[in-house]
Coordinates of C-alpha atoms in Angstrom, one line a residue:
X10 CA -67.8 189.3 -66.2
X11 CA -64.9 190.5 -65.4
X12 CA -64.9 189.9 -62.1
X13 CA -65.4 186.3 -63.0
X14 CA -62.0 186.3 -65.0
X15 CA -60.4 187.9 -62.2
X16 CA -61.9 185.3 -59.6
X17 CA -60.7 182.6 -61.7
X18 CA -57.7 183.9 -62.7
X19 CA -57.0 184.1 -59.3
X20 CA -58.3 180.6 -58.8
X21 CA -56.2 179.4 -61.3
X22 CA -53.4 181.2 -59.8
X23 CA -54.0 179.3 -56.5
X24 CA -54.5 176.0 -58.2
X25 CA -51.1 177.1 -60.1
X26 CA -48.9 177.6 -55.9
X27 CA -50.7 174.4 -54.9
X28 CA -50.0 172.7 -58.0
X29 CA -46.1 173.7 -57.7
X30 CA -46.1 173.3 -53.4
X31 CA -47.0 169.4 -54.6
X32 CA -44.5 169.5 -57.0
X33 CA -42.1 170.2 -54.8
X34 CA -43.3 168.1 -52.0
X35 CA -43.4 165.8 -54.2
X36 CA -39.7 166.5 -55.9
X37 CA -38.6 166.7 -51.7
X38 CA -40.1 163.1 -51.2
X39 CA -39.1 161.5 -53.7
X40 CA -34.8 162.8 -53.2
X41 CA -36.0 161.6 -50.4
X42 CA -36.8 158.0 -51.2
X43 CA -33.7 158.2 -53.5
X44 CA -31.2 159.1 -50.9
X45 CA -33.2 156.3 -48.6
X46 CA -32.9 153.4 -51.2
X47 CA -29.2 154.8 -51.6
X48 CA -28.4 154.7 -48.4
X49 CA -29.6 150.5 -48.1
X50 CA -28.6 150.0 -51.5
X51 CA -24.9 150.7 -49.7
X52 CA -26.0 149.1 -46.9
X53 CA -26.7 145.7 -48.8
X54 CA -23.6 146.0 -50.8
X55 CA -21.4 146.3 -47.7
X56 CA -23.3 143.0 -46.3
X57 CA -23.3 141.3 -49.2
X58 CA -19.2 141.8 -49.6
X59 CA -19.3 140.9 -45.5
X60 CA -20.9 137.9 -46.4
X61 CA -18.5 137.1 -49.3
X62 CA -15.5 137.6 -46.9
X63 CA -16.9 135.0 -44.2
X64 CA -17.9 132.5 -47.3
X65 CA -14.4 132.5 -48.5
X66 CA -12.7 132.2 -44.8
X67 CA -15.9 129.1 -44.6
X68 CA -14.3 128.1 -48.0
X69 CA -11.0 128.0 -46.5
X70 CA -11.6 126.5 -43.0
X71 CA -13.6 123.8 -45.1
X72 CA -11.1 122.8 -47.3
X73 CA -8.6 122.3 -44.4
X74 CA -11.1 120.1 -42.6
X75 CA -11.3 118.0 -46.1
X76 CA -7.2 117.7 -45.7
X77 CA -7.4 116.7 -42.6
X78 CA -10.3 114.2 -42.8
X79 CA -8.8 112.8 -45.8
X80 CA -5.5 111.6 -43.9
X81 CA -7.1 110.8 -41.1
X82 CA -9.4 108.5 -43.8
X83 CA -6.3 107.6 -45.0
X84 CA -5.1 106.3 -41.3
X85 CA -8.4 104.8 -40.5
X86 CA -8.2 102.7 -44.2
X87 CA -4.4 101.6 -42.8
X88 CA -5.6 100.8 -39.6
X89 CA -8.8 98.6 -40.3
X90 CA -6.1 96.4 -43.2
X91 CA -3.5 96.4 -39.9
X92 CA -6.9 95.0 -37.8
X93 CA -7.6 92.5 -40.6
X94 CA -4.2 91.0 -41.0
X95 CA -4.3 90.6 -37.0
X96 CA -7.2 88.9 -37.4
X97 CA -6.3 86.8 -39.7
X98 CA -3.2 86.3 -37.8
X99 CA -5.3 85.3 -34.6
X100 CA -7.7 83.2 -37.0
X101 CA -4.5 81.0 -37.9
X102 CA -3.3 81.3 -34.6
X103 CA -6.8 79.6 -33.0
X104 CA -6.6 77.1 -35.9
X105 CA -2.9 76.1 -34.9
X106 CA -4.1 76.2 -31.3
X107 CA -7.1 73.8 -32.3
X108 CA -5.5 71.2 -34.4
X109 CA -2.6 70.9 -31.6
X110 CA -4.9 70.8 -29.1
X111 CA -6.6 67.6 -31.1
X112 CA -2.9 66.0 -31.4
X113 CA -2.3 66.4 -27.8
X114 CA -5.7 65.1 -27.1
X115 CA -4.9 61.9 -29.2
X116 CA -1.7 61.7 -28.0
X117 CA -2.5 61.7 -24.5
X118 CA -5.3 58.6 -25.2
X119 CA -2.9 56.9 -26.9
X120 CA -0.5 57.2 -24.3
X121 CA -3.3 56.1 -21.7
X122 CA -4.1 52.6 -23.8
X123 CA -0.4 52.0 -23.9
X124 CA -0.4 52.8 -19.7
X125 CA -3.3 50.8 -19.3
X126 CA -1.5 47.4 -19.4
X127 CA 0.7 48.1 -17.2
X128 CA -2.0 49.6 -15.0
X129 CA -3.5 46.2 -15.3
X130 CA 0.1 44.2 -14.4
X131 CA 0.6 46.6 -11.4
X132 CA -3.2 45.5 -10.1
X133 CA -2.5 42.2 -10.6
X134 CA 0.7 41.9 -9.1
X135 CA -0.8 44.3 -6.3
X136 CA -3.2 41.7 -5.2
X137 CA -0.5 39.1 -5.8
X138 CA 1.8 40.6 -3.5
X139 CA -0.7 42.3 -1.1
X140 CA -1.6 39.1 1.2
X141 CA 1.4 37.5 1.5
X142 CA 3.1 40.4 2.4
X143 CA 0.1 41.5 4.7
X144 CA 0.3 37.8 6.5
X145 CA 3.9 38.4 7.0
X146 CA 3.5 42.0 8.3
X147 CA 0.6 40.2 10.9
X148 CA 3.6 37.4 11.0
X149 CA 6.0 39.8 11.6
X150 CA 3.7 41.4 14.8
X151 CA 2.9 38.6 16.6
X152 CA 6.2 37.7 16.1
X153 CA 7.3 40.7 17.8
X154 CA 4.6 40.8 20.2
X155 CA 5.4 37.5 21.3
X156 CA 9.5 38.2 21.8
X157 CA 8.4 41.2 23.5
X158 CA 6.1 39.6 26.2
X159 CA 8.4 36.5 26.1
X160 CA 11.4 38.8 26.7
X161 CA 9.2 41.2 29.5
X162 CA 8.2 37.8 31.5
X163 CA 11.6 36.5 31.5
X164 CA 13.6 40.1 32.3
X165 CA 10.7 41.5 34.1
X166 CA 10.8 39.5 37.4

């Protein structure tokens, strides 16, 4: 029997080393895990503060882009009241244009029915005129004629 205590005394003395090698293992592994989560632990606090520097120079570009597009906003907003009160300019303008061009049109008919009498008297007086003067042009030719063969016969031989 007492070679049974001693065997499991000794067992028990074995189970006792193993029992402290896994504690230790175990102690090595998990400094181990500690110093790992440490290490990314730093790692995603220098990101993170990486990441906050860039979202405060974004922050910053972005707010001058705002400046900027509000005055150019502001000259787009100046420029479409200047393109409006040209249009309305032009509007009136074409409206002037219009009615003028509707007073010259009566105008010029009026002018024609106050021509058109006299158009009339110079027609008439045209085809008073236009035969006797035409018979005294033919006159006037044979007259001519006549003097010059008159004149050739009587100088010619």
């Amino acid at each position: 029997m007492l070679t049974a205590l001693i065997i499991v005394a000794i067992l028990a003395g074995i189970a006792l080393i193993f029992a402290a090698l896994s504690i230790v293992d175990t102690a090595k592994s998990y400094k181990l895990l500690a110093e790992n989560a440490q290490k990314n632990l730093d790692k995603i606090t220098s990101d993170t503060n990486e990441l906050k520097t860039r979202l405060i120079q974004s922050l910053d570009e972005l707010s001058i882009v705002k400046s900027k597009l509000l005055v150019v906003l502001d000259e787009v907003v100046e420029l479409k009241n200047d393109i409006s009160a040209s249009l309305q300019s032009v509007d009136s303008l074409a409206k002037t244009i219009d009615n003028s061009a509707q007073n010259v049109g009566d105008k010029v008919e009026i002018l024609f029915k106050k021509l058109e009498p006299l158009e009339n008297l110079s027609k008439a007086l045209y085809s008073m005129i236009a035969n006797p003067v035409n018979n005294s042009i033919t006159l006037f030719n044979a007259t001519k004629k006549a003097i010059s063969t008159f004149t050739g016969k009587l100088f010619g031989k």
